Amino acid sequence: MNYNKKTVKDIDVKGKKVLLRCDFNVPQDKADGHITDDKRIRAALPTIQYLLDQGAAVIACSHLGKPEPDFDKWAKKQAEKGKDPASLTREKWEKSLEALCMKPVAERLGELLGKTVILAADVVGPDAQAKAAALKPGEVMLLQNTRFEKGETKNDPELARAMASMAEVYVSDAFGAVHRAHASTAGVAAYLPAVSGFLIEKELEIMGGALADPKRPLVAILGGSKVSSKIGVINHLLDIADTIIIGGGMAYTFAKAQGGSVGTSLLESDWLDYCNEMIAKAKEKGVKLLLPVDTLCAKEFSAEAEPVLHDTMAIPGDMMGMDIGPKTIEAFSAAIQGAGTVIWNGPMGVFEFANFAGGTRAIAQALAGTDAITIIGGGDSAAAVAQMGFADKMTHISTGGGASLEFLEGKELPGVACLLDQ
Ligand code: AMP
């Protein structure tokens, strides 16, 4: 995949209306809807400010949550969740949509920019069209939640065309959504010159650079709960990395595949053969594959459980692996010290429990202390690094969980592929 894409700096936006796809999918308080973390809105500010400084008018858009724009489908899904069919009224459905209206985002964005953000009542309806037509250079408007339109997730060309009709240029800065071929993330690029904003530019430069032409040795650290969700990543990284480190819950399926006893640890029995295939592929390719040798175990999955150390290949029948042990930390840290580039996706243990956060913390610390280029795939590892206070020590923390995983799988990302090549 070509990661060398045109950016806002390669295109003249002066006096033009720019449709800017952002990732404003922010967490909200369930009770009053207030935004509990505005990181994603702040992340979009450099691109928005640049466009305004260049004399553009900005028509921003994003999805927020997972609204169901079709009443019948909504009622069916609720009924499947066990809700009483008599309670599934249109009024309730409308309320579920209202809860995902972009008003709090428009307000917060306005506060951060220090100017009014005009909120459209719809995505491509009469209100959005009229407000877009009247928009002047230096002004910002925000369309309603793109997923209020049925055609959004289907990448409906009519919806994409209608969105494009309001603007003259398309800028995508929603890295968190580039793995989805939706009307606002990819479809719209068929009708407008399409370039990246600064967030996507950075993701492509650093992560794309690390995959296409890494400073070696390239060390990939993979953790998290399941082998099955990281198969594509392991497979692809075996083609390009020098060392692959496996930690977290998925290490036990590897240990079992190698003839170990893993007690009640997380185990995906259907993936045992696959683990052995990956071990064989690593040997064949000359990739060093590091697996945990010792493991902090517990009798039950709980924050209070007492940690007991065991060899990873000999976990007692009544115990489960919860975190990597000290010998493993030492071996993993040594591999990190010698790296030119480190890519990390997935925690080393159940880091949400203080007793079992030590492995993840030690790896974060090792990354913070190396001169290597350090890249944190989004999701849980990004959360762990931030929570442990190491965020500013990393070269790059990806803003997209699912997107960065697909990036590491070497998959084509529709929201990137649709942008103009350099
Ligand atoms: P993922 O979403 O696949 O990246 O997995 C992240 C989750 O894996 C976190 O919530 C961790 O608590 C969990 N995890 C990591 N190690 C273990 C383990 N040894 N046993 C159970 N869960 C784990």
Coordinates of C-alpha atoms and ligand atoms in Angstrom, one line a residue:
M1 CA 0.0 0.0 0.0
N2 CA 1.2 3.5 -0.8
Y3 CA 1.6 5.6 2.3
N4 CA 2.9 8.6 0.4
K5 CA -0.2 10.8 0.2
K6 CA -0.9 14.4 -0.5
T7 CA -1.6 16.6 2.5
V8 CA -3.4 19.9 3.2
K9 CA -0.1 21.5 2.5
D10 CA 0.0 20.2 -1.1
I11 CA -3.3 21.8 -2.1
D12 CA -4.7 25.4 -2.4
V13 CA -7.6 25.9 0.0
K14 CA -7.8 29.7 0.0
G15 CA -11.4 30.8 -0.3
K16 CA -12.5 27.2 -0.6
K17 CA -15.0 25.1 1.3
V18 CA -13.3 22.1 2.8
L19 CA -15.2 19.0 3.9
L20 CA -13.1 17.7 6.8
R21 CA -13.7 14.2 8.2
C22 CA -12.6 14.2 11.8
D23 CA -12.8 11.5 14.5
F24 CA -15.0 13.2 17.0
N25 CA -16.2 9.8 18.4
V26 CA -15.7 11.0 21.9
P27 CA -16.8 9.2 25.2
Q28 CA -19.8 10.8 26.9
D29 CA -21.3 10.6 30.3
K30 CA -24.4 8.4 30.0
A31 CA -26.4 10.5 32.4
D32 CA -26.0 14.1 31.1
G33 CA -24.1 13.5 27.8
H34 CA -21.1 15.7 28.7
I35 CA -17.9 14.8 27.0
T36 CA -15.6 12.9 29.4
D37 CA -12.5 13.0 27.3
D38 CA -12.0 15.6 24.6
K39 CA -8.6 14.3 23.4
R40 CA -9.9 13.5 19.9
I41 CA -11.4 17.0 19.5
R42 CA -8.1 18.6 20.6
A43 CA -6.2 16.3 18.1
A44 CA -8.1 17.8 15.2
L45 CA -7.3 21.4 16.1
P46 CA -4.0 21.8 14.2
T47 CA -5.6 20.8 10.9
I48 CA -8.7 22.9 11.5
Q49 CA -6.6 25.9 12.5
Y50 CA -4.3 25.5 9.5
L51 CA -7.3 25.5 7.1
L52 CA -8.8 28.6 8.7
D53 CA -5.4 30.4 8.6
Q54 CA -5.2 29.6 4.9
G55 CA -8.6 31.3 4.3
A56 CA -10.8 28.2 4.0
A57 CA -14.3 27.6 5.3
V58 CA -14.4 24.3 7.2
I59 CA -17.3 21.9 7.1
A60 CA -16.4 19.3 9.7
C61 CA -18.1 15.9 10.0
S62 CA -17.7 12.8 12.1
H63 CA -19.7 9.8 13.4
L64 CA -20.5 9.6 17.1
G65 CA -21.3 6.2 18.6
K66 CA -23.4 3.7 16.9
P67 CA -26.8 5.1 16.2
E68 CA -29.3 2.9 14.3
P69 CA -30.9 5.2 11.7
D70 CA -33.5 2.5 10.7
F71 CA -36.4 2.2 13.2
D72 CA -37.2 -1.4 12.3
K73 CA -33.6 -2.5 12.6
W74 CA -33.3 -0.7 15.9
A75 CA -36.4 -2.4 17.3
K76 CA -35.1 -5.8 16.1
K77 CA -31.7 -5.3 17.8
Q78 CA -33.3 -4.1 21.0
A79 CA -35.7 -7.1 21.1
E80 CA -32.7 -9.4 20.5
K81 CA -31.1 -7.9 23.6
G82 CA -34.1 -9.0 25.5
K83 CA -36.0 -5.6 25.7
D84 CA -39.8 -5.8 26.0
P85 CA -41.2 -5.3 22.5
A86 CA -44.0 -3.1 23.9
S87 CA -41.4 -0.6 25.1
L88 CA -39.8 -0.2 21.7
T89 CA -41.6 2.9 20.6
R90 CA -40.6 5.5 17.9
E91 CA -40.2 8.0 20.7
K92 CA -37.6 5.8 22.4
W93 CA -35.7 5.3 19.2
E94 CA -35.7 9.1 18.6
K95 CA -34.3 9.5 22.1
S96 CA -31.5 7.0 21.3
L97 CA -30.6 9.2 18.3
E98 CA -30.8 12.4 20.2
A99 CA -28.3 11.1 22.7
L100 CA -25.8 10.9 19.9
C101 CA -26.4 14.3 18.4
M102 CA -23.3 16.4 17.7
K103 CA -24.3 19.4 19.9
P104 CA -21.8 18.8 22.7
V105 CA -19.0 18.3 20.2
A106 CA -19.9 21.5 18.4
E107 CA -19.9 23.4 21.7
R108 CA -16.5 21.9 22.9
L109 CA -14.9 22.5 19.5
G110 CA -16.1 26.1 19.6
E111 CA -14.6 26.5 23.1
L112 CA -11.3 25.1 22.0
L113 CA -11.2 27.2 18.8
G114 CA -12.4 30.3 20.5
K115 CA -15.1 30.8 17.9
T116 CA -18.7 29.8 17.2
V117 CA -19.1 26.4 15.5
I118 CA -22.3 26.4 13.4
L119 CA -24.2 23.1 14.0
A120 CA -26.3 21.7 11.1
A121 CA -29.5 19.9 12.0
D122 CA -28.8 17.2 9.4
V123 CA -26.0 15.6 7.4
V124 CA -26.9 16.4 3.8
G125 CA -30.5 17.7 4.3
P126 CA -31.8 21.3 3.7
D127 CA -30.3 22.7 6.9
A128 CA -26.8 21.5 6.2
Q129 CA -27.0 22.5 2.5
A130 CA -28.2 26.0 3.4
K131 CA -25.6 26.5 6.2
A132 CA -22.8 25.2 3.9
A133 CA -23.9 27.5 1.1
A134 CA -23.8 30.5 3.4
L135 CA -20.5 29.6 5.1
K136 CA -17.7 32.2 4.8
P137 CA -13.9 31.7 4.8
G138 CA -12.7 31.5 8.4
E139 CA -16.0 30.0 9.6
V140 CA -16.5 26.5 10.9
M141 CA -19.6 24.3 10.7
L142 CA -20.2 20.8 11.9
L143 CA -22.6 18.4 10.2
Q144 CA -24.8 16.1 12.2
N145 CA -23.7 12.6 13.1
T146 CA -22.8 11.0 9.8
R147 CA -24.3 7.7 11.0
F148 CA -27.7 9.3 11.2
E149 CA -27.7 8.6 7.4
K150 CA -28.5 5.0 6.4
G151 CA -26.1 5.3 3.5
E152 CA -23.0 6.1 5.7
T153 CA -21.9 2.7 6.7
K154 CA -23.0 1.2 3.3
N155 CA -20.8 3.7 1.5
D156 CA -23.8 4.9 -0.5
P157 CA -22.5 6.9 -3.6
E158 CA -25.6 9.2 -3.5
L159 CA -24.8 10.1 0.1
A160 CA -21.1 10.6 -0.7
R161 CA -22.0 12.8 -3.7
A162 CA -24.4 14.9 -1.6
M163 CA -21.7 15.4 1.1
A164 CA -19.2 16.3 -1.6
S165 CA -21.6 18.8 -3.2
M166 CA -21.3 21.2 -0.2
A167 CA -17.5 21.5 -0.6
E168 CA -14.6 21.9 -3.1
V169 CA -11.9 19.9 -1.3
Y170 CA -12.0 16.8 1.0
V171 CA -9.6 16.5 3.9
S172 CA -9.5 13.4 5.9
D173 CA -8.0 13.5 9.4
A174 CA -10.0 10.7 11.0
F175 CA -7.3 8.0 11.3
G176 CA -9.5 6.1 13.8
A177 CA -12.0 5.5 10.9
V178 CA -9.8 5.0 7.9
H179 CA -10.2 1.2 8.0
R180 CA -13.9 1.6 7.2
A181 CA -15.1 2.2 3.7
H182 CA -17.9 4.5 4.6
A183 CA -19.4 7.4 2.6
S184 CA -17.7 10.1 4.7
T185 CA -14.4 8.3 5.1
A186 CA -13.8 7.0 1.6
G187 CA -16.8 7.4 -0.8
V188 CA -16.7 11.2 -0.8
A189 CA -13.1 11.1 -2.2
A190 CA -14.6 10.0 -5.6
Y191 CA -16.1 13.4 -6.1
L192 CA -13.5 15.9 -4.7
P193 CA -9.7 16.3 -4.6
A194 CA -8.9 14.3 -1.4
V195 CA -5.9 14.9 0.8
S196 CA -4.9 14.1 4.4
G197 CA -4.8 16.3 7.4
F198 CA -1.9 16.5 9.8
L199 CA -3.0 13.6 12.0
I200 CA -3.2 11.1 9.2
E201 CA 0.0 12.5 7.7
K202 CA 1.8 11.7 11.0
E203 CA 0.3 8.2 11.2
L204 CA 1.4 7.4 7.6
E205 CA 4.8 8.9 8.0
I206 CA 5.7 7.2 11.3
M207 CA 3.8 3.9 11.2
G208 CA 4.0 3.6 7.4
G209 CA 7.7 4.4 7.6
A210 CA 8.2 1.8 10.3
L211 CA 6.5 -0.9 8.2
A212 CA 7.9 0.0 4.8
D213 CA 11.5 1.0 5.7
P214 CA 12.1 0.5 9.4
K215 CA 15.2 1.5 11.4
R216 CA 16.4 -2.0 12.3
P217 CA 16.3 -4.2 14.3
L218 CA 12.5 -3.9 14.2
V219 CA 11.0 -5.3 17.4
A220 CA 7.2 -5.9 17.5
I221 CA 5.6 -6.5 20.9
L222 CA 2.1 -8.1 20.8
G223 CA -0.1 -8.7 23.7
G224 CA -3.7 -8.4 24.7
S225 CA -6.3 -11.1 25.2
K226 CA -6.6 -13.2 22.1
V227 CA -4.5 -14.8 19.4
S228 CA -7.6 -14.8 17.2
S229 CA -7.8 -11.0 17.0
K230 CA -4.1 -10.6 16.2
I231 CA -3.5 -13.4 13.7
G232 CA -3.2 -11.1 10.7
V233 CA -0.8 -8.8 12.7
I234 CA 1.5 -11.7 13.8
N235 CA 1.5 -13.1 10.3
H236 CA 2.3 -9.8 8.6
L237 CA 4.9 -8.8 11.1
L238 CA 6.7 -12.1 10.7
D239 CA 7.4 -10.9 7.2
I240 CA 9.0 -7.7 8.2
A241 CA 10.1 -7.7 11.9
D242 CA 13.5 -9.0 13.3
T243 CA 12.0 -9.9 16.7
I244 CA 8.5 -10.6 17.8
I245 CA 7.6 -10.6 21.5
I246 CA 4.4 -12.2 22.5
G247 CA 2.9 -11.4 25.9
G248 CA -0.6 -11.0 27.4
G249 CA -3.4 -13.6 27.4
M250 CA -2.5 -14.9 24.0
A251 CA 0.9 -16.2 25.2
Y252 CA -0.8 -19.2 26.8
T253 CA -2.2 -20.5 23.6
F254 CA 1.4 -20.5 22.3
A255 CA 2.6 -22.2 25.5
K256 CA 0.0 -24.9 25.3
A257 CA 0.8 -25.4 21.6
Q258 CA 4.4 -26.0 22.6
G259 CA 3.3 -28.7 25.1
G260 CA 3.0 -26.6 28.2
S261 CA 0.4 -26.8 30.9
V262 CA -1.5 -23.5 31.3
G263 CA -4.0 -24.2 34.0
T264 CA -7.1 -22.1 33.7
S265 CA -5.4 -19.4 31.7
L266 CA -7.0 -17.8 28.6
L267 CA -6.8 -20.4 25.9
E268 CA -8.0 -20.6 22.4
S269 CA -7.9 -24.3 21.6
D270 CA -8.9 -23.7 17.9
W271 CA -5.7 -21.7 17.4
L272 CA -3.1 -24.2 18.7
D273 CA -2.1 -25.4 15.2
Y274 CA -1.9 -21.8 14.1
C275 CA 0.5 -20.9 16.9
N276 CA 2.8 -23.8 15.9
E277 CA 2.7 -22.6 12.3
M278 CA 3.7 -19.1 13.4
I279 CA 6.6 -20.6 15.4
A280 CA 7.7 -22.6 12.4
K281 CA 7.4 -19.5 10.1
A282 CA 9.5 -17.5 12.5
K283 CA 12.2 -20.1 12.4
E284 CA 12.1 -20.3 8.6
K285 CA 12.3 -16.5 8.3
G286 CA 15.0 -16.1 10.9
V287 CA 12.7 -14.0 13.1
K288 CA 13.4 -14.2 16.8
L289 CA 10.2 -15.1 18.6
L290 CA 10.2 -14.4 22.3
L291 CA 7.5 -16.0 24.5
P292 CA 7.1 -15.6 28.3
V293 CA 9.2 -18.0 30.4
D294 CA 7.7 -17.1 33.7
T295 CA 4.2 -15.9 34.6
L296 CA 2.4 -14.2 37.5
C297 CA -0.6 -16.4 38.2
A298 CA -3.8 -16.2 40.3
K299 CA -6.5 -18.5 41.5
E300 CA -9.2 -16.3 40.3
F301 CA -9.6 -13.4 37.9
S302 CA -9.8 -10.6 40.4
A303 CA -8.0 -7.4 41.5
E304 CA -7.5 -8.9 45.0
A305 CA -6.1 -12.2 43.8
E306 CA -2.7 -13.0 45.3
P307 CA 0.0 -13.2 42.6
V308 CA 2.0 -16.4 42.5
L309 CA 5.0 -16.9 40.2
H310 CA 5.2 -20.1 38.0
D311 CA 7.0 -21.2 34.8
T312 CA 4.8 -20.4 31.9
M313 CA 5.1 -24.0 30.6
A314 CA 4.0 -25.4 34.0
I315 CA 1.1 -23.4 35.4
P316 CA -0.8 -25.5 38.0
G317 CA -4.3 -26.7 37.0
D318 CA -6.1 -24.3 39.4
M319 CA -4.2 -21.2 38.4
M320 CA -4.4 -18.7 35.5
G321 CA -1.7 -16.6 34.0
M322 CA -2.3 -12.9 34.6
D323 CA 1.0 -11.1 33.8
I324 CA 4.6 -11.8 32.7
G325 CA 7.1 -12.6 35.4
P326 CA 10.5 -11.0 36.2
K327 CA 12.7 -13.3 34.0
T328 CA 10.4 -12.5 31.0
I329 CA 10.5 -8.8 31.8
E330 CA 14.3 -9.0 31.7
A331 CA 14.4 -10.8 28.4
F332 CA 11.8 -8.6 26.7
S333 CA 13.5 -5.4 28.0
A334 CA 16.9 -6.6 26.7
A335 CA 15.4 -7.1 23.2
I336 CA 13.8 -3.6 23.4
Q337 CA 17.2 -2.0 24.4
G338 CA 18.8 -3.2 21.2
A339 CA 16.0 -2.2 18.9
G340 CA 16.0 0.5 16.2
T341 CA 12.2 0.6 16.0
V342 CA 9.7 -0.9 18.5
I343 CA 6.0 -1.3 17.6
W344 CA 3.8 -2.2 20.6
N345 CA 0.2 -3.4 20.4
G346 CA -1.6 -5.0 23.4
P347 CA -0.8 -5.1 27.2
M348 CA 1.4 -7.8 28.7
G349 CA -1.1 -8.7 31.4
V350 CA -4.3 -7.7 33.1
F351 CA -3.0 -4.2 33.6
E352 CA -6.3 -3.0 34.9
F353 CA -5.5 -4.8 38.2
A354 CA -2.6 -3.2 40.1
N355 CA -1.2 -6.6 41.1
F356 CA -0.9 -7.6 37.5
A357 CA 0.1 -4.3 35.9
G358 CA 3.8 -4.7 36.5
G359 CA 4.7 -6.4 33.2
T360 CA 2.9 -3.8 31.1
R361 CA 4.5 -1.0 33.2
A362 CA 8.0 -2.5 32.8
I363 CA 7.6 -2.7 29.1
A364 CA 6.3 0.8 28.9
Q365 CA 9.3 1.9 31.0
A366 CA 11.7 0.0 28.7
L367 CA 10.2 1.8 25.7
A368 CA 10.4 5.1 27.5
G369 CA 14.1 4.6 28.2
T370 CA 15.3 3.5 24.7
D371 CA 16.6 5.7 21.8
A372 CA 14.6 3.5 19.4
I373 CA 11.6 4.9 17.5
T374 CA 8.7 3.8 19.7
I375 CA 5.3 3.4 18.2
I376 CA 2.2 2.5 20.3
G377 CA -0.7 1.0 18.4
G378 CA -4.0 2.5 19.7
G379 CA -6.4 0.9 22.1
D380 CA -5.4 -0.7 25.4
S381 CA -1.6 -0.2 25.1
A382 CA -2.1 3.5 24.3
A383 CA -4.4 3.7 27.4
A384 CA -1.8 1.8 29.6
V385 CA 1.1 4.1 28.5
A386 CA -1.0 7.2 29.2
Q387 CA -2.2 5.9 32.5
M388 CA 1.3 5.0 33.6
G389 CA 2.6 8.5 32.7
F390 CA 4.9 7.5 29.8
A391 CA 2.9 9.0 26.9
D392 CA 5.3 11.9 26.2
K393 CA 8.3 9.6 26.1
M394 CA 7.0 7.7 23.0
T395 CA 7.8 8.7 19.4
H396 CA 4.2 8.1 18.4
I397 CA 0.9 6.9 19.9
S398 CA -1.5 6.0 17.2
T399 CA -5.0 7.6 17.4
G400 CA -6.7 4.6 16.0
G401 CA -7.2 1.2 17.7
G402 CA -8.9 -0.9 14.9
A403 CA -7.2 1.2 12.2
S404 CA -3.7 0.8 13.6
L405 CA -4.3 -3.0 13.9
E406 CA -5.3 -3.2 10.3
F407 CA -2.3 -1.0 9.4
L408 CA -0.1 -3.6 11.1
E409 CA -1.8 -6.4 9.3
G410 CA -0.7 -4.7 6.0
K411 CA -4.3 -4.3 4.9
E412 CA -5.3 -1.6 2.5
L413 CA -7.1 1.1 4.5
P414 CA -9.9 2.5 2.3
G415 CA -9.8 5.9 4.0
V416 CA -6.1 6.2 3.0
A417 CA -6.2 4.5 -0.4
C418 CA -8.8 7.0 -1.6
L419 CA -6.4 10.0 -1.0
L420 CA -4.3 11.5 -3.8
D421 CA -0.8 10.1 -4.2
Q422 CA 2.1 12.4 -3.8
Ligands
AMP1 P1 -7.0 -6.7 23.4 O1 -8.3 -6.0 23.4 O2 -7.1 -8.0 22.7 O3 -5.8 -5.9 23.1 O4 -6.8 -7.2 25.0 C1 -6.7 -6.2 26.0 C2 -7.1 -6.9 27.2 O5 -6.3 -8.1 27.4 C3 -6.9 -6.1 28.5 O6 -8.2 -5.7 29.0 C4 -6.2 -7.0 29.4 O7 -6.7 -7.1 30.7 C5 -6.4 -8.4 28.8 N1 -5.3 -9.3 29.2 C6 -4.0 -9.2 29.0 N2 -3.3 -10.3 29.6 C7 -4.3 -11.1 30.0 C8 -4.3 -12.3 30.7 N3 -3.1 -12.9 31.0 N4 -5.4 -12.9 31.1 C9 -6.6 -12.3 30.8 N5 -6.7 -11.1 30.1 C10 -5.6 -10.5 29.8

